Structures are given as structure tokens and as C-alpha cells.
Amino acid sequence: MRDVTRLAKAHLHVHLESTVRWQTLHEIGAANGVEVPSHLSDGSTVFSGFRQFADANAVIRGCLLRPEDFTRIALEFCEDEAAQGTRYAEVTFTAAAHGERLGDLGMPLAAVLSGLEEGQRRYGIVCRVILDHSRRRSVERAWSTLKLATAHEEVIGIGMAGEETYPLAPFAEVVDAAKEAGLRLLHHAGECCGADSIREAIHIGHSERLGHGVRVLDDPELVAEVRDRRVPLEVCPSSNVILGVAESLAAHPLPKLREAGLIVTVNTDIPNMMGISLSDEYARVRDAFGYDDTVLAEFARAGVDASFAPDALKARMHREITEWLAQPTR
């Protein structure tokens, strides 16, 4: 087995607010007069469902009040990802929700972009931003998200996230406008709900990838459509386990997704809730399913190809993956 931290990787599905170091969160919380419950930071949290996770995540969001808070977590994101072999990341951030909460729509995103700019310079990683919007929230806020996205070239796309029991259809005009503006569309679908959620994301939402997408296996016809359209899946196995989508890592449908000929990428989603990195997730997948390094390299290549990284960076990452496979095993 080769050192997975040395494998060049693209990280396509990760929420910035769910990457915050616990020590950083405690320090920010203390500075802002917000108490962080100790049980959230012991790395063993298992949630009964998405709503319980969302409530825990709200505690993290509530600590972030000042521009320097957002800048710091973005800078540390770059440092942590680079240390794990991530060369390129598309990090998701709920900018409009923070902006409305703090009474300054543009401040959180501007502060995050400042941190990412410095982090890229320091750590040699390339980052782009996806702005997400909860399906539970208003269409008006979704328009605010689109406005923010079009104002910054570092933002490459928007997506609908949150509880899939709330439909994507009310946001059809927003996603149509985003597509017209040249933004990428990347929606969560097929995590907690099934085939209808995925079809809605593809046909109404014009989604170019599926955030999670693991429930595609519920419908053989949909499997064929997603395969034929070559829509990549942003699979987050450990997240699926702690959110109750899969009973265990061993029971996760990832091998069946591969066997169905679907494009599978490996991601973390909410790494701080699990106490893991992207390299850890690759290692967990390897151990759970008995994959060798050749398969891990396939996941890495799929991530590169499914990303919106510049072509020159994609080519360099493919070379680095080939070089990694050429190294002797431990």
C-alpha cells in the first residue's frame, strides 16, 4: 500500500463550515461569546438523521460572526487540504445565509475568498467555490445566492442542498438564470431521497454532477440514464454512514455504483464531524472493500476529470497519479 496522502486528489464535495478545526471553533466561539458543546468535537457523533446534523451544524455557523472568522477557516482549509494531497478543491459555502444572518450580504463570501486567496498562495493548492442554498429556504434567498455568485470569478457554480423532501422545482427560474450566466449547476440529490430527487436535479436543475447520488440504484432505468449522460457522483461514504444513509461502511453501495459503470468520485462532505481527512476517506474505502492502489488511483482520476479545474492542472494531476502508482509499495 502506498501513502494515500501523496496521491494527487481533487476534492469536489466538501462544505467549508464542516471543515473548521475544533480548536479554531472553540477559539472563535470564545472570542464571540458563543459556547461550543463539547460532544460535537470528540469525533464520535452519529446522527439520527439529516435534521439532527443540521442542528449541530447550526452551532458551528453561529460561531462565525466577524470577517476574520471566515478568513481564518478558509485559510486553514487550504492548509489542511494541501497536507492531505489535495491539489484542487471545489469547496461549498452557504454565503447568502451567513450574509442575511449578519446583516451584510457580501461580507462572509468576501472574507472567505480573501482566506482562500492567501491559502492558495501559501500552500500551493487551487480552490474554487460553489455557493449552495437550502431547499427549505426562500426563492428570494436563492436569487441572492446567484447575485453573489455572478459577482466573483472565483465562484464557479451554485447548487441546491439541504433536505431533499423539499423539492427543487420552485427554484427552476433561478437555476435557469444561473445556467444562462455561465455558472455550473451542482445539486445535492439521491442522498436521503430516491430516483425522483435525482431526476429533478438533472432535468429541472441541469445538474452536471450529483451531490451524493447513491440512491440512483433504486431505479435501473435511472442508472442507465445517469451512466449514459456520464453524470459523475460525488460519493461521501463516511458521511452517509453517520447520517444514516448507509448502515455501515461495509454496507455502503459504492462497489455497486462502480459495478453499474457509473462515474464515482470520493469525497468527505462533512470531515470535521467525522474527524477525518480526504486521505482518510480514501484509506477507509480501500480497507472496507479490499481495493488496491490501482482502484484508488481510478477514484482520484475520476475526481480530476469530473472537476472544473483548468486543463493544465488536470494534466499535471494525472501525471502525478501515474507517478504515485509507479512508486514502490510499503
CSV table of C-alpha atoms in Angstrom, one decimal:
chain,number,residue,atom,x,y,z
A,1,MET,CA,0.0,0.0,0.0
A,2,ARG,CA,1.2,3.4,-0.9
A,3,ASP,CA,0.9,6.6,1.2
A,4,VAL,CA,-2.5,8.0,0.3
A,5,THR,CA,-1.5,11.5,1.4
A,6,ARG,CA,0.9,11.5,-1.6
A,7,LEU,CA,-1.9,10.7,-4.1
A,8,ALA,CA,-2.9,13.8,-6.0
A,9,LYS,CA,-6.6,14.3,-5.4
A,10,ALA,CA,-9.4,16.6,-6.3
A,11,HIS,CA,-12.0,17.3,-3.5
A,12,LEU,CA,-15.4,18.0,-5.1
A,13,HIS,CA,-17.9,17.7,-2.3
A,14,VAL,CA,-17.0,19.4,1.0
A,15,HIS,CA,-18.7,22.1,3.0
A,16,LEU,CA,-16.5,24.8,4.3
A,17,GLU,CA,-18.4,25.2,7.6
A,18,SER,CA,-17.9,21.5,8.1
A,19,THR,CA,-14.1,21.7,7.8
A,20,VAL,CA,-13.5,24.0,10.7
A,21,ARG,CA,-10.9,22.7,13.1
A,22,TRP,CA,-12.4,22.1,16.5
A,23,GLN,CA,-9.7,24.1,18.3
A,24,THR,CA,-10.3,27.0,15.9
A,25,LEU,CA,-14.1,26.8,16.5
A,26,HIS,CA,-13.6,26.9,20.3
A,27,GLU,CA,-11.3,29.9,19.9
A,28,ILE,CA,-13.7,31.8,17.6
A,29,GLY,CA,-16.6,30.9,19.8
A,30,ALA,CA,-14.9,32.2,22.9
A,31,ALA,CA,-14.0,35.4,21.1
A,32,ASN,CA,-17.6,35.9,20.0
A,33,GLY,CA,-19.2,34.7,23.3
A,34,VAL,CA,-20.6,31.5,21.8
A,35,GLU,CA,-20.3,28.2,23.7
A,36,VAL,CA,-19.4,25.2,21.6
A,37,PRO,CA,-20.8,21.9,23.1
A,38,SER,CA,-18.0,19.5,23.9
A,39,HIS,CA,-19.9,16.5,22.5
A,40,LEU,CA,-19.6,17.9,19.0
A,41,SER,CA,-15.8,17.8,18.9
A,42,ASP,CA,-15.0,14.3,20.1
A,43,GLY,CA,-15.1,12.8,16.6
A,44,SER,CA,-17.7,10.1,17.5
A,45,THR,CA,-21.0,11.9,16.7
A,46,VAL,CA,-23.6,9.7,15.0
A,47,PHE,CA,-26.8,11.5,13.9
A,48,SER,CA,-30.3,10.0,13.8
A,49,GLY,CA,-31.0,11.9,10.6
A,50,PHE,CA,-30.3,14.9,8.5
A,51,ARG,CA,-32.2,17.3,10.7
A,52,GLN,CA,-30.1,16.4,13.8
A,53,PHE,CA,-27.0,17.1,11.8
A,54,ALA,CA,-28.3,20.4,10.5
A,55,ASP,CA,-29.0,21.5,14.1
A,56,ALA,CA,-25.4,20.6,15.1
A,57,ASN,CA,-24.1,22.4,12.0
A,58,ALA,CA,-26.1,25.5,13.1
A,59,VAL,CA,-23.9,25.7,16.2
A,60,ILE,CA,-20.8,25.9,14.0
A,61,ARG,CA,-22.4,28.6,11.8
A,62,GLY,CA,-23.4,30.6,14.8
A,63,CYS,CA,-19.8,31.0,15.9
A,64,LEU,CA,-18.8,32.7,12.7
A,65,LEU,CA,-19.6,36.4,13.2
A,66,ARG,CA,-16.6,38.5,12.1
A,67,PRO,CA,-14.8,38.8,8.7
A,68,GLU,CA,-11.6,37.4,10.3
A,69,ASP,CA,-13.5,34.3,11.4
A,70,PHE,CA,-14.5,33.4,7.8
A,71,THR,CA,-11.0,34.3,6.5
A,72,ARG,CA,-9.3,32.1,9.1
A,73,ILE,CA,-11.4,29.0,8.4
A,74,ALA,CA,-10.8,29.4,4.6
A,75,LEU,CA,-7.1,29.8,5.1
A,76,GLU,CA,-6.9,26.7,7.4
A,77,PHE,CA,-9.0,24.8,4.9
A,78,CYS,CA,-6.3,25.3,2.3
A,79,GLU,CA,-3.6,24.3,4.7
A,80,ASP,CA,-5.3,21.1,5.8
A,81,GLU,CA,-6.3,20.0,2.3
A,82,ALA,CA,-2.8,20.6,0.9
A,83,ALA,CA,-1.3,18.5,3.7
A,84,GLN,CA,-3.5,15.6,2.5
A,85,GLY,CA,-2.5,15.7,-1.1
A,86,THR,CA,-5.5,17.7,-2.4
A,87,ARG,CA,-4.3,19.7,-5.4
A,88,TYR,CA,-7.6,21.1,-6.3
A,89,ALA,CA,-10.8,21.7,-4.3
A,90,GLU,CA,-14.3,22.9,-5.1
A,91,VAL,CA,-15.5,24.0,-1.7
A,92,THR,CA,-19.2,24.7,-0.9
A,93,PHE,CA,-20.2,27.7,1.1
A,94,THR,CA,-23.6,29.0,2.2
A,95,ALA,CA,-22.8,32.6,1.6
A,96,ALA,CA,-26.2,34.2,1.4
A,97,ALA,CA,-27.5,32.6,4.6
A,98,HIS,CA,-24.5,33.9,6.5
A,99,GLY,CA,-24.8,37.3,4.9
A,100,GLU,CA,-28.5,37.6,5.8
A,101,ARG,CA,-27.8,36.4,9.4
A,102,LEU,CA,-25.1,39.0,9.9
A,103,GLY,CA,-26.8,41.9,8.0
A,104,ASP,CA,-24.2,42.2,5.4
A,105,LEU,CA,-24.9,40.0,2.3
A,106,GLY,CA,-21.4,40.3,0.8
A,107,MET,CA,-19.1,40.2,3.8
A,108,PRO,CA,-18.9,36.4,4.5
A,109,LEU,CA,-18.1,35.5,0.9
A,110,ALA,CA,-15.6,38.3,0.5
A,111,ALA,CA,-13.8,37.2,3.7
A,112,VAL,CA,-13.8,33.6,2.6
A,113,LEU,CA,-12.3,34.5,-0.8
A,114,SER,CA,-9.6,36.5,1.0
A,115,GLY,CA,-8.7,33.5,3.1
A,116,LEU,CA,-8.7,31.2,0.1
A,117,GLU,CA,-6.5,33.6,-1.9
A,118,GLU,CA,-3.9,33.6,0.8
A,119,GLY,CA,-4.2,29.9,1.4
A,120,GLN,CA,-3.6,29.1,-2.3
A,121,ARG,CA,-0.6,31.3,-2.3
A,122,ARG,CA,0.9,29.8,0.8
A,123,TYR,CA,0.1,26.1,0.3
A,124,GLY,CA,0.1,25.6,-3.5
A,125,ILE,CA,-3.4,24.4,-3.7
A,126,VAL,CA,-6.1,25.6,-6.2
A,127,CYS,CA,-9.6,26.3,-4.8
A,128,ARG,CA,-12.8,27.3,-6.4
A,129,VAL,CA,-16.1,28.0,-4.6
A,130,ILE,CA,-19.7,26.6,-5.1
A,131,LEU,CA,-22.5,28.5,-3.3
A,132,ASP,CA,-25.3,26.4,-2.0
A,133,HIS,CA,-28.8,27.2,-1.0
A,134,SER,CA,-31.1,25.1,1.3
A,135,ARG,CA,-34.2,23.8,-0.4
A,136,ARG,CA,-36.1,24.7,2.9
A,137,ARG,CA,-35.3,28.4,2.4
A,138,SER,CA,-36.8,31.1,0.2
A,139,VAL,CA,-36.6,31.5,-3.5
A,140,GLU,CA,-35.6,35.1,-2.8
A,141,ARG,CA,-32.5,34.0,-0.9
A,142,ALA,CA,-31.6,31.7,-3.9
A,143,TRP,CA,-31.7,34.8,-6.1
A,144,SER,CA,-29.3,36.5,-3.6
A,145,THR,CA,-27.0,33.4,-3.9
A,146,LEU,CA,-27.0,33.8,-7.7
A,147,LYS,CA,-26.2,37.5,-7.3
A,148,LEU,CA,-23.2,36.8,-5.1
A,149,ALA,CA,-22.0,34.0,-7.4
A,150,THR,CA,-22.0,36.2,-10.5
A,151,ALA,CA,-20.1,38.9,-8.7
A,152,HIS,CA,-16.9,36.8,-8.1
A,153,GLU,CA,-15.0,34.9,-10.7
A,154,GLU,CA,-13.7,32.5,-8.0
A,155,VAL,CA,-17.3,31.2,-7.6
A,156,ILE,CA,-17.8,28.7,-10.4
A,157,GLY,CA,-21.3,27.5,-9.6
A,158,ILE,CA,-24.4,27.2,-7.4
A,159,GLY,CA,-26.4,24.3,-6.1
A,160,MET,CA,-29.5,23.3,-4.1
A,161,ALA,CA,-28.7,21.5,-0.9
A,162,GLY,CA,-30.4,20.6,2.3
A,163,GLU,CA,-33.4,18.2,2.9
A,164,GLU,CA,-34.4,16.6,-0.3
A,165,THR,CA,-38.0,16.2,0.9
A,166,TYR,CA,-38.3,19.9,-0.2
A,167,PRO,CA,-38.4,20.0,-4.0
A,168,LEU,CA,-36.0,21.7,-6.3
A,169,ALA,CA,-38.8,22.7,-8.7
A,170,PRO,CA,-39.6,26.1,-7.1
A,171,PHE,CA,-36.0,27.2,-7.9
A,172,ALA,CA,-36.3,26.4,-11.6
A,173,GLU,CA,-36.1,30.1,-12.7
A,174,VAL,CA,-33.0,30.6,-10.5
A,175,VAL,CA,-31.1,27.7,-11.9
A,176,ASP,CA,-32.1,28.6,-15.5
A,177,ALA,CA,-30.7,32.1,-14.9
A,178,ALA,CA,-27.5,30.6,-13.4
A,179,LYS,CA,-27.1,28.4,-16.4
A,180,GLU,CA,-27.6,31.4,-18.7
A,181,ALA,CA,-24.9,33.3,-16.7
A,182,GLY,CA,-22.4,30.5,-17.4
A,183,LEU,CA,-22.4,29.1,-13.8
A,184,ARG,CA,-22.0,25.4,-13.1
A,185,LEU,CA,-25.0,23.7,-11.5
A,186,LEU,CA,-24.2,21.1,-8.9
A,187,HIS,CA,-27.1,19.9,-6.7
A,188,HIS,CA,-27.4,17.5,-3.8
A,189,ALA,CA,-29.7,14.6,-4.8
A,190,GLY,CA,-30.1,11.0,-4.1
A,191,GLU,CA,-28.7,11.2,-0.6
A,192,CYS,CA,-31.8,10.9,1.6
A,193,CYS,CA,-34.4,10.6,-1.2
A,194,GLY,CA,-34.5,8.4,-4.3
A,195,ALA,CA,-34.9,8.5,-8.0
A,196,ASP,CA,-37.4,11.4,-8.2
A,197,SER,CA,-34.9,13.6,-6.4
A,198,ILE,CA,-32.2,12.7,-8.9
A,199,ARG,CA,-34.4,13.2,-12.0
A,200,GLU,CA,-35.4,16.6,-10.7
A,201,ALA,CA,-31.8,17.6,-10.2
A,202,ILE,CA,-30.9,16.5,-13.7
A,203,HIS,CA,-33.9,17.6,-15.7
A,204,ILE,CA,-35.1,20.7,-13.8
A,205,GLY,CA,-31.8,21.6,-12.1
A,206,HIS,CA,-29.5,20.9,-15.1
A,207,SER,CA,-27.1,19.3,-12.6
A,208,GLU,CA,-23.7,18.5,-14.0
A,209,ARG,CA,-22.8,16.3,-11.1
A,210,LEU,CA,-24.8,14.6,-8.3
A,211,GLY,CA,-24.0,15.5,-4.8
A,212,HIS,CA,-24.1,12.0,-3.2
A,213,GLY,CA,-26.4,10.3,-5.8
A,214,VAL,CA,-26.2,7.0,-4.0
A,215,ARG,CA,-29.9,6.3,-4.3
A,216,VAL,CA,-29.6,6.1,-8.0
A,217,LEU,CA,-29.5,2.4,-7.6
A,218,ASP,CA,-33.2,2.4,-6.6
A,219,ASP,CA,-34.2,2.6,-10.3
A,220,PRO,CA,-32.4,0.6,-13.0
A,221,GLU,CA,-33.7,2.9,-15.7
A,222,LEU,CA,-32.2,5.9,-13.9
A,223,VAL,CA,-28.9,4.1,-13.5
A,224,ALA,CA,-28.8,3.7,-17.3
A,225,GLU,CA,-29.6,7.4,-17.8
A,226,VAL,CA,-27.0,8.7,-15.4
A,227,ARG,CA,-24.4,6.3,-16.9
A,228,ASP,CA,-25.3,7.3,-20.4
A,229,ARG,CA,-25.2,11.0,-19.6
A,230,ARG,CA,-21.9,10.5,-17.8
A,231,VAL,CA,-23.1,12.4,-14.8
A,232,PRO,CA,-20.4,12.0,-12.0
A,233,LEU,CA,-21.4,11.1,-8.5
A,234,GLU,CA,-19.9,12.9,-5.6
A,235,VAL,CA,-19.9,10.0,-3.2
A,236,CYS,CA,-19.2,10.6,0.5
A,237,PRO,CA,-19.2,7.2,2.2
A,238,SER,CA,-18.4,8.1,5.8
A,239,SER,CA,-20.8,10.9,5.8
A,240,ASN,CA,-23.5,8.6,4.5
A,241,VAL,CA,-22.8,6.3,7.5
A,242,ILE,CA,-23.0,9.0,10.2
A,243,LEU,CA,-26.1,10.5,8.7
A,244,GLY,CA,-27.8,7.1,8.5
A,245,VAL,CA,-28.0,6.8,4.7
A,246,ALA,CA,-25.9,3.6,4.9
A,247,GLU,CA,-25.9,1.2,7.9
A,248,SER,CA,-22.1,0.9,7.8
A,249,LEU,CA,-19.2,1.5,5.6
A,250,ALA,CA,-19.1,-2.2,4.6
A,251,ALA,CA,-22.8,-1.9,3.6
A,252,HIS,CA,-22.3,1.2,1.5
A,253,PRO,CA,-23.3,0.9,-2.1
A,254,LEU,CA,-20.1,2.3,-3.5
A,255,PRO,CA,-19.0,-1.0,-5.0
A,256,LYS,CA,-22.4,-1.5,-6.7
A,257,LEU,CA,-22.1,2.0,-8.1
A,258,ARG,CA,-18.8,1.1,-9.7
A,259,GLU,CA,-20.1,-2.2,-11.0
A,260,ALA,CA,-23.0,-0.3,-12.6
A,261,GLY,CA,-20.5,1.6,-14.7
A,262,LEU,CA,-21.2,5.0,-13.0
A,263,ILE,CA,-18.6,7.7,-12.6
A,264,VAL,CA,-17.7,7.6,-8.9
A,265,THR,CA,-15.6,10.2,-7.1
A,266,VAL,CA,-14.7,10.0,-3.4
A,267,ASN,CA,-15.2,13.0,-1.1
A,268,THR,CA,-15.8,13.8,2.6
A,269,ASP,CA,-18.8,16.2,2.8
A,270,ILE,CA,-18.5,17.0,6.5
A,271,PRO,CA,-15.0,16.0,7.6
A,272,ASN,CA,-14.9,17.7,11.0
A,273,MET,CA,-18.0,15.8,12.2
A,274,MET,CA,-16.1,12.6,11.4
A,275,GLY,CA,-12.6,13.6,12.4
A,276,ILE,CA,-11.2,12.5,9.0
A,277,SER,CA,-9.5,13.9,6.0
A,278,LEU,CA,-9.9,13.1,2.3
A,279,SER,CA,-6.9,10.8,2.6
A,280,ASP,CA,-8.5,9.1,5.5
A,281,GLU,CA,-11.7,8.6,3.4
A,282,TYR,CA,-9.6,7.0,0.6
A,283,ALA,CA,-8.0,4.7,3.1
A,284,ARG,CA,-11.3,3.8,4.6
A,285,VAL,CA,-12.7,2.9,1.2
A,286,ARG,CA,-9.6,0.8,0.5
A,287,ASP,CA,-9.9,-1.1,3.7
A,288,ALA,CA,-13.7,-1.6,3.7
A,289,PHE,CA,-13.8,-3.0,0.2
A,290,GLY,CA,-10.4,-4.6,-0.3
A,291,TYR,CA,-9.4,-2.2,-3.1
A,292,ASP,CA,-5.8,-2.0,-4.2
A,293,ASP,CA,-3.9,1.2,-5.1
A,294,THR,CA,-4.9,0.9,-8.7
A,295,VAL,CA,-8.6,1.4,-7.7
A,296,LEU,CA,-7.7,4.3,-5.5
A,297,ALA,CA,-5.9,5.9,-8.5
A,298,GLU,CA,-9.1,5.3,-10.5
A,299,PHE,CA,-11.1,7.3,-8.0
A,300,ALA,CA,-8.5,10.0,-8.0
A,301,ARG,CA,-8.6,10.2,-11.8
A,302,ALA,CA,-12.4,10.3,-11.8
A,303,GLY,CA,-12.3,13.2,-9.4
A,304,VAL,CA,-9.8,15.1,-11.6
A,305,ASP,CA,-11.9,14.5,-14.7
A,306,ALA,CA,-15.2,15.4,-13.0
A,307,SER,CA,-13.7,18.7,-11.7
A,308,PHE,CA,-13.8,22.1,-13.3
A,309,ALA,CA,-10.1,22.5,-12.8
A,310,PRO,CA,-8.1,24.2,-15.6
A,311,ASP,CA,-6.9,21.7,-18.3
A,312,ALA,CA,-3.2,22.2,-17.5
A,313,LEU,CA,-3.8,21.4,-13.8
A,314,LYS,CA,-5.8,18.3,-14.7
A,315,ALA,CA,-3.0,17.1,-16.9
A,316,ARG,CA,-0.5,17.7,-14.1
A,317,MET,CA,-2.6,15.8,-11.6
A,318,HIS,CA,-2.9,12.9,-14.0
A,319,ARG,CA,0.9,12.8,-14.3
A,320,GLU,CA,1.2,12.9,-10.5
A,321,ILE,CA,-1.3,10.0,-10.1
A,322,THR,CA,0.7,7.9,-12.6
A,323,GLU,CA,3.9,8.7,-10.7
A,324,TRP,CA,2.3,7.7,-7.4
A,325,LEU,CA,1.4,4.3,-8.9
A,326,ALA,CA,4.9,3.9,-10.0
A,327,GLN,CA,6.3,4.2,-6.5
A,328,PRO,CA,7.2,1.1,-4.6
A,329,THR,CA,4.6,-0.1,-2.0
A,330,ARG,CA,5.3,-0.1,1.7
